PDB file of C-alpha atoms and ligand atoms in Angstrom:
ATOM      1  CA  MET A 228     156.508-115.546  87.653  1.00 76.00           C
ATOM      2  CA  MET A 229     158.515-118.625  87.156  1.00 93.00           C
ATOM      3  CA  ILE A 230     155.729-120.226  85.290  1.00 96.00           C
ATOM      4  CA  GLU A 231     156.131-119.493  81.680  1.00 98.00           C
ATOM      5  CA  ARG A 232     154.198-120.316  78.313  1.00 98.00           C
ATOM      6  CA  THR A 233     155.618-120.542  75.490  1.00 98.00           C
ATOM      7  CA  LEU A 234     155.304-121.660  71.794  1.00 98.00           C
ATOM      8  CA  VAL A 235     155.912-125.613  70.268  1.00 99.00           C
ATOM      9  CA  LEU A 236     155.274-126.699  66.729  1.00 98.00           C
ATOM     10  CA  ILE A 237     156.318-130.080  65.282  1.00 98.00           C
ATOM     11  CA  LYS A 238     156.922-128.797  61.909  1.00 98.00           C
ATOM     12  CA  PRO A 239     155.647-130.630  58.388  1.00 98.00           C
ATOM     13  CA  ASP A 240     158.919-132.857  58.330  1.00 97.00           C
ATOM     14  CA  GLY A 241     158.331-134.357  62.226  1.00 98.00           C
ATOM     15  CA  VAL A 242     154.384-134.806  61.469  1.00 98.00           C
ATOM     16  CA  GLN A 243     155.149-136.660  57.936  1.00 98.00           C
ATOM     17  CA  ARG A 244     157.566-138.727  60.012  1.00 97.00           C
ATOM     18  CA  ALA A 245     155.576-139.391  62.769  1.00 98.00           C
ATOM     19  CA  VAL A 246     158.160-138.844  65.660  1.00 98.00           C
ATOM     20  CA  ALA A 247     155.160-136.313  66.793  1.00 98.00           C
ATOM     21  CA  GLY A 248     154.354-138.980  69.542  1.00 98.00           C
ATOM     22  CA  ARG A 249     158.077-139.930  70.888  1.00 98.00           C
ATOM     23  CA  ILE A 250     158.484-136.027  71.002  1.00 98.00           C
ATOM     24  CA  ILE A 251     155.584-134.908  73.089  1.00 98.00           C
ATOM     25  CA  SER A 252     156.070-137.985  75.334  1.00 98.00           C
ATOM     26  CA  ARG A 253     159.717-136.392  76.068  1.00 98.00           C
ATOM     27  CA  PHE A 254     157.676-132.993  77.491  1.00 98.00           C
ATOM     28  CA  GLU A 255     155.487-134.661  79.697  1.00 97.00           C
ATOM     29  CA  ASP A 256     158.378-137.219  80.551  1.00 97.00           C
ATOM     30  CA  VAL A 257     160.185-134.154  82.524  1.00 97.00           C
ATOM     31  CA  GLY A 258     156.981-132.338  84.041  1.00 96.00           C
ATOM     32  CA  LEU A 259     156.063-130.361  81.485  1.00 97.00           C
ATOM     33  CA  LYS A 260     152.096-128.995  80.808  1.00 98.00           C
ATOM     34  CA  LEU A 261     150.486-129.081  77.351  1.00 98.00           C
ATOM     35  CA  VAL A 262     147.739-126.350  77.770  1.00 98.00           C
ATOM     36  CA  ALA A 263     146.937-125.853  74.509  1.00 98.00           C
ATOM     37  CA  MET A 264     147.580-127.881  70.756  1.00 98.00           C
ATOM     38  CA  LYS A 265     145.982-128.226  67.525  1.00 98.00           C
ATOM     39  CA  MET A 266     147.336-129.505  64.206  1.00 98.00           C
ATOM     40  CA  VAL A 267     147.310-126.745  61.873  1.00 98.00           C
ATOM     41  CA  TRP A 268     148.156-126.048  58.048  1.00 98.00           C
ATOM     42  CA  VAL A 269     149.532-122.805  57.930  1.00 98.00           C
ATOM     43  CA  ASP A 270     149.709-120.839  54.088  1.00 98.00           C
ATOM     44  CA  GLU A 271     151.821-118.326  53.162  1.00 98.00           C
ATOM     45  CA  ASP A 272     150.678-115.594  54.606  1.00 98.00           C
ATOM     46  CA  PHE A 273     150.760-117.039  58.037  1.00 98.00           C
ATOM     47  CA  SER A 274     154.589-118.306  57.839  1.00 98.00           C
ATOM     48  CA  LYS A 275     155.068-114.811  57.085  1.00 98.00           C
ATOM     49  CA  LYS A 276     153.768-113.368  60.621  1.00 98.00           C
ATOM     50  CA  HIS A 277     155.019-116.606  62.158  1.00 98.00           C
ATOM     51  CA  TYR A 278     158.999-116.185  60.782  1.00 97.00           C
ATOM     52  CA  ALA A 279     158.440-112.296  60.239  1.00 96.00           C
ATOM     53  CA  GLU A 280     162.290-111.808  61.375  1.00 95.00           C
ATOM     54  CA  HIS A 281     163.409-114.697  58.867  1.00 95.00           C
ATOM     55  CA  ILE A 282     161.601-112.895  55.323  1.00 97.00           C
ATOM     56  CA  GLU A 283     164.600-110.918  54.768  1.00 97.00           C
ATOM     57  CA  LYS A 284     166.839-113.633  54.878  1.00 93.00           C
ATOM     58  CA  PRO A 285     167.959-116.079  51.750  1.00 90.00           C
ATOM     59  CA  PHE A 286     166.701-119.157  52.777  1.00 90.00           C
ATOM     60  CA  TYR A 287     163.075-118.036  53.692  1.00 93.00           C
ATOM     61  CA  LYS A 288     162.005-119.165  50.898  1.00 93.00           C
ATOM     62  CA  GLY A 289     162.868-123.187  51.715  1.00 92.00           C
ATOM     63  CA  LEU A 290     161.460-122.109  55.385  1.00 94.00           C
ATOM     64  CA  GLU A 291     158.257-121.260  53.440  1.00 96.00           C
ATOM     65  CA  SER A 292     157.696-123.814  51.881  1.00 96.00           C
ATOM     66  CA  MET A 293     159.074-126.713  54.487  1.00 96.00           C
ATOM     67  CA  ILE A 294     156.987-125.533  56.738  1.00 97.00           C
ATOM     68  CA  THR A 295     153.350-125.075  54.509  1.00 98.00           C
ATOM     69  CA  MET A 296     154.406-128.451  52.741  1.00 97.00           C
ATOM     70  CA  GLY A 297     151.796-130.247  55.396  1.00 98.00           C
ATOM     71  CA  PRO A 298     150.099-129.570  58.787  1.00 98.00           C
ATOM     72  CA  VAL A 299     152.330-128.993  62.048  1.00 98.00           C
ATOM     73  CA  ILE A 300     151.292-129.938  65.658  1.00 98.00           C
ATOM     74  CA  ALA A 301     150.633-126.527  67.417  1.00 98.00           C
ATOM     75  CA  MET A 302     150.706-126.622  71.246  1.00 98.00           C
ATOM     76  CA  THR A 303     151.624-124.476  74.302  1.00 98.00           C
ATOM     77  CA  ILE A 304     153.617-125.679  76.962  1.00 98.00           C
ATOM     78  CA  GLU A 305     153.901-124.532  80.515  1.00 98.00           C
ATOM     79  CA  GLY A 306     156.351-125.009  82.933  1.00 97.00           C
ATOM     80  CA  VAL A 307     158.494-123.643  85.391  1.00 96.00           C
ATOM     81  CA  GLU A 308     161.254-121.901  83.273  1.00 97.00           C
ATOM     82  CA  ALA A 309     159.833-123.591  80.152  1.00 98.00           C
ATOM     83  CA  ILE A 310     161.222-121.317  77.879  1.00 98.00           C
ATOM     84  CA  ALA A 311     164.669-122.101  78.107  1.00 98.00           C
ATOM     85  CA  LEU A 312     164.272-125.512  79.178  1.00 98.00           C
ATOM     86  CA  VAL A 313     162.060-126.668  75.778  1.00 98.00           C
ATOM     87  CA  ARG A 314     164.862-124.922  74.205  1.00 98.00           C
ATOM     88  CA  LYS A 315     167.992-126.774  75.828  1.00 98.00           C
ATOM     89  CA  MET A 316     165.038-129.891  75.296  1.00 98.00           C
ATOM     90  CA  VAL A 317     164.970-129.316  71.768  1.00 98.00           C
ATOM     91  CA  GLY A 318     168.522-128.155  70.962  1.00 98.00           C
ATOM     92  CA  ALA A 319     170.367-126.274  68.033  1.00 98.00           C
ATOM     93  CA  THR A 320     168.675-124.811  65.140  1.00 97.00           C
ATOM     94  CA  GLU A 321     170.864-126.787  62.846  1.00 97.00           C
ATOM     95  CA  PRO A 322     170.798-130.851  63.905  1.00 97.00           C
ATOM     96  CA  LYS A 323     174.280-131.239  62.550  1.00 97.00           C
ATOM     97  CA  SER A 324     175.246-129.536  65.702  1.00 98.00           C
ATOM     98  CA  SER A 325     172.313-130.148  67.643  1.00 98.00           C
ATOM     99  CA  ALA A 326     173.838-132.222  70.737  1.00 98.00           C
ATOM    100  CA  PRO A 327     173.052-136.344  71.353  1.00 98.00           C
ATOM    101  CA  GLY A 328     170.387-136.120  73.797  1.00 98.00           C
ATOM    102  CA  THR A 329     168.153-133.272  72.739  1.00 98.00           C
ATOM    103  CA  ILE A 330     165.389-133.731  69.864  1.00 98.00           C
ATOM    104  CA  ARG A 331     167.068-132.633  66.694  1.00 98.00           C
ATOM    105  CA  GLY A 332     170.228-134.412  67.891  1.00 98.00           C
ATOM    106  CA  ASP A 333     168.492-137.745  67.888  1.00 98.00           C
ATOM    107  CA  PHE A 334     165.685-136.996  65.431  1.00 98.00           C
ATOM    108  CA  ALA A 335     167.913-135.724  62.295  1.00 97.00           C
ATOM    109  CA  HIS A 336     170.887-135.084  60.931  1.00 95.00           C
ATOM    110  CA  VAL A 337     171.515-132.031  57.924  1.00 95.00           C
ATOM    111  CA  SER A 338     173.038-129.018  57.786  1.00 96.00           C
ATOM    112  CA  TYR A 339     173.244-125.523  57.055  1.00 94.00           C
ATOM    113  CA  GLY A 340     175.214-126.201  53.714  1.00 94.00           C
ATOM    114  CA  TYR A 341     173.249-129.371  52.372  1.00 94.00           C
ATOM    115  CA  ALA A 342     169.992-127.111  53.246  1.00 92.00           C
ATOM    116  CA  ASP A 343     171.492-124.022  51.653  1.00 89.00           C
ATOM    117  CA  GLU A 344     172.990-125.768  48.635  1.00 91.00           C
ATOM    118  CA  LYS A 345     169.756-127.581  47.858  1.00 90.00           C
ATOM    119  CA  GLY A 346     167.396-124.432  48.203  1.00 86.00           C
ATOM    120  CA  ILE A 347     165.433-126.304  50.766  1.00 89.00           C
ATOM    121  CA  GLY A 348     164.095-125.668  54.785  1.00 88.00           C
ATOM    122  CA  VAL A 349     166.479-127.082  57.349  1.00 93.00           C
ATOM    123  CA  LYS A 350     164.500-130.298  58.382  1.00 94.00           C
ATOM    124  CA  ASN A 351     165.049-129.525  62.092  1.00 97.00           C
ATOM    125  CA  LEU A 352     161.715-131.008  63.309  1.00 97.00           C
ATOM    126  CA  ILE A 353     160.360-128.831  65.639  1.00 98.00           C
ATOM    127  CA  HIS A 354     160.261-124.554  66.753  1.00 98.00           C
ATOM    128  CA  ALA A 355     159.905-124.044  69.667  1.00 98.00           C
ATOM    129  CA  SER A 356     159.578-119.714  70.886  1.00 98.00           C
ATOM    130  CA  ALA A 357     163.713-118.094  71.555  1.00 98.00           C
ATOM    131  CA  ASP A 358     162.898-116.048  74.768  1.00 98.00           C
ATOM    132  CA  LYS A 359     160.434-114.516  76.620  1.00 98.00           C
ATOM    133  CA  LYS A 360     159.721-111.747  74.011  1.00 97.00           C
ATOM    134  CA  ASP A 361     158.853-114.489  71.056  1.00 97.00           C
ATOM    135  CA  ALA A 362     156.744-116.525  73.137  1.00 98.00           C
ATOM    136  CA  GLU A 363     154.571-113.480  74.333  1.00 98.00           C
ATOM    137  CA  ILE A 364     154.418-112.964  70.437  1.00 98.00           C
ATOM    138  CA  GLU A 365     153.900-116.329  69.506  1.00 98.00           C
ATOM    139  CA  VAL A 366     152.063-118.046  72.442  1.00 98.00           C
ATOM    140  CA  PRO A 367     148.786-115.997  71.139  1.00 98.00           C
ATOM    141  CA  LEU A 368     149.341-115.730  67.477  1.00 98.00           C
ATOM    142  CA  TRP A 369     148.797-119.245  67.177  1.00 98.00           C
ATOM    143  CA  PHE A 370     146.533-119.779  70.224  1.00 98.00           C
ATOM    144  CA  ASN A 371     143.378-117.179  71.547  1.00 98.00           C
ATOM    145  CA  ASP A 372     142.556-117.293  75.442  1.00 97.00           C
ATOM    146  CA  LYS A 373     139.667-119.963  74.948  1.00 98.00           C
ATOM    147  CA  GLU A 374     142.291-122.393  72.750  1.00 98.00           C
ATOM    148  CA  ILE A 375     144.603-122.437  76.186  1.00 98.00           C
ATOM    149  CA  HIS A 376     143.347-124.942  79.124  1.00 98.00           C
ATOM    150  CA  SER A 377     144.186-123.697  82.717  1.00 96.00           C
ATOM    151  CA  TYR A 378     144.034-127.950  84.300  1.00 96.00           C
ATOM    152  CA  LYS A 379     146.173-129.820  87.204  1.00 94.00           C
ATOM    153  CA  THR A 380     148.857-132.060  86.454  1.00 93.00           C
ATOM    154  CA  VAL A 381     149.931-134.669  89.087  1.00 91.00           C
ATOM    155  CA  HIS A 382     153.196-132.712  88.918  1.00 90.00           C
ATOM    156  CA  ASP A 383     151.718-129.585  90.111  1.00 90.00           C
ATOM    157  CA  ALA A 384     151.147-131.404  93.787  1.00 88.00           C
ATOM    158  CA  HIS A 385     155.207-131.816  93.182  1.00 86.00           C
ATOM    159  CA  ILE A 386     155.944-128.245  91.784  1.00 80.00           C
ATOM    160  CA  LEU A 387     153.358-125.651  93.772  1.00 69.00           C
ATOM    161  CA  GLU A 388     154.468-127.099  97.014  1.00 65.00           C
TER     162      GLU A 388
HETATM  163  P1  CMP B 172     162.775-122.558  63.777  1.00 96.48           P
HETATM  164  O1  CMP B 172     163.304-123.049  65.089  1.00 96.48           O
HETATM  165  O2  CMP B 172     161.994-123.362  62.885  1.00 96.48           O
HETATM  166  O3  CMP B 172     163.166-121.264  63.322  1.00 96.48           O
HETATM  167  C1  CMP B 172     163.876-121.016  62.028  1.00 96.48           C
HETATM  168  C2  CMP B 172     164.073-121.947  61.174  1.00 96.48           C
HETATM  169  O4  CMP B 172     164.827-121.361  60.249  1.00 96.48           O
HETATM  170  C3  CMP B 172     164.954-122.463  61.578  1.00 96.48           C
HETATM  171  O5  CMP B 172     163.679-123.277  62.334  1.00 96.48           O
HETATM  172  C4  CMP B 172     165.539-123.535  60.291  1.00 96.48           C
HETATM  173  O6  CMP B 172     164.195-124.342  60.455  1.00 96.48           O
HETATM  174  C5  CMP B 172     165.463-122.674  59.492  1.00 96.48           C
HETATM  175  N1  CMP B 172     166.515-121.835  59.012  1.00 96.48           N
HETATM  176  C6  CMP B 172     167.318-120.807  60.334  1.00 96.48           C
HETATM  177  N2  CMP B 172     168.805-120.965  59.448  1.00 96.48           N
HETATM  178  C7  CMP B 172     168.856-121.410  58.279  1.00 96.48           C
HETATM  179  C8  CMP B 172     169.973-121.667  57.317  1.00 96.48           C
HETATM  180  N3  CMP B 172     171.007-120.738  57.510  1.00 96.48           N
HETATM  181  N4  CMP B 172     169.710-122.301  56.285  1.00 96.48           N
HETATM  182  C9  CMP B 172     168.504-123.118  56.065  1.00 96.48           C
HETATM  183  N5  CMP B 172     168.026-122.598  57.119  1.00 96.48           N
HETATM  184  C10 CMP B 172     167.348-122.267  58.188  1.00 96.48           C
END
C-alpha cells in the first residue's frame, strides 16, 4: 500500500515558540491527514525508548534534556508515500543546512557545531520518522490503535478516485 502513516513530533522548542499551528497547517495544506494527535510531556525513560538509536552518541544528554524540557505535540500523519514526503517538508536535521521552504529551514537556524560546543540539543523544532522501518516502530510507541482514527477528508475524493 502506498498510503503510509508516519510519526511527527512538534518538540518542546516548537511548542514553546508557539509555531505549532503554522507547522500543522503545512501538512494540512498539502492534503495530508492527521489521524492521531496528543500533547505529552515525556520523561527520561520514554526519551530512551524513542531515541534508542542515539543513546550511545555524544549528543544524547543534550537531546534528552531538550525532548523532556516541556510538552511535545505528537501526531500520526497519513497520506500517499507520507513518510518521505513529510521528511522532505521537515528538511535536513541540522537547521543551518535545511533548505528555505522546509519547516526547519524557515523556522530555525542553529548548527550542530554551536549545539555541541554548548552541550545542548539541536533545537530543530520537529521530529519525523526517517523511513518505513522507523515509522512502524515509532507510531505504535506513541499511539495505541484506539487513538488512531480512520475518517474521510475532502482530499480523499481526489486521492482515492
Ligand atoms: P530528530 O529528528 O528529533 O532526531 C534525532 C535528534 O538528534 C535530531 O532531531 C537532533 O535534534 C539531534 N541531533 C542529531 N545529530 C546531532 C548532533 N550532531 N548534535 C546535536 N544534536 C543532534
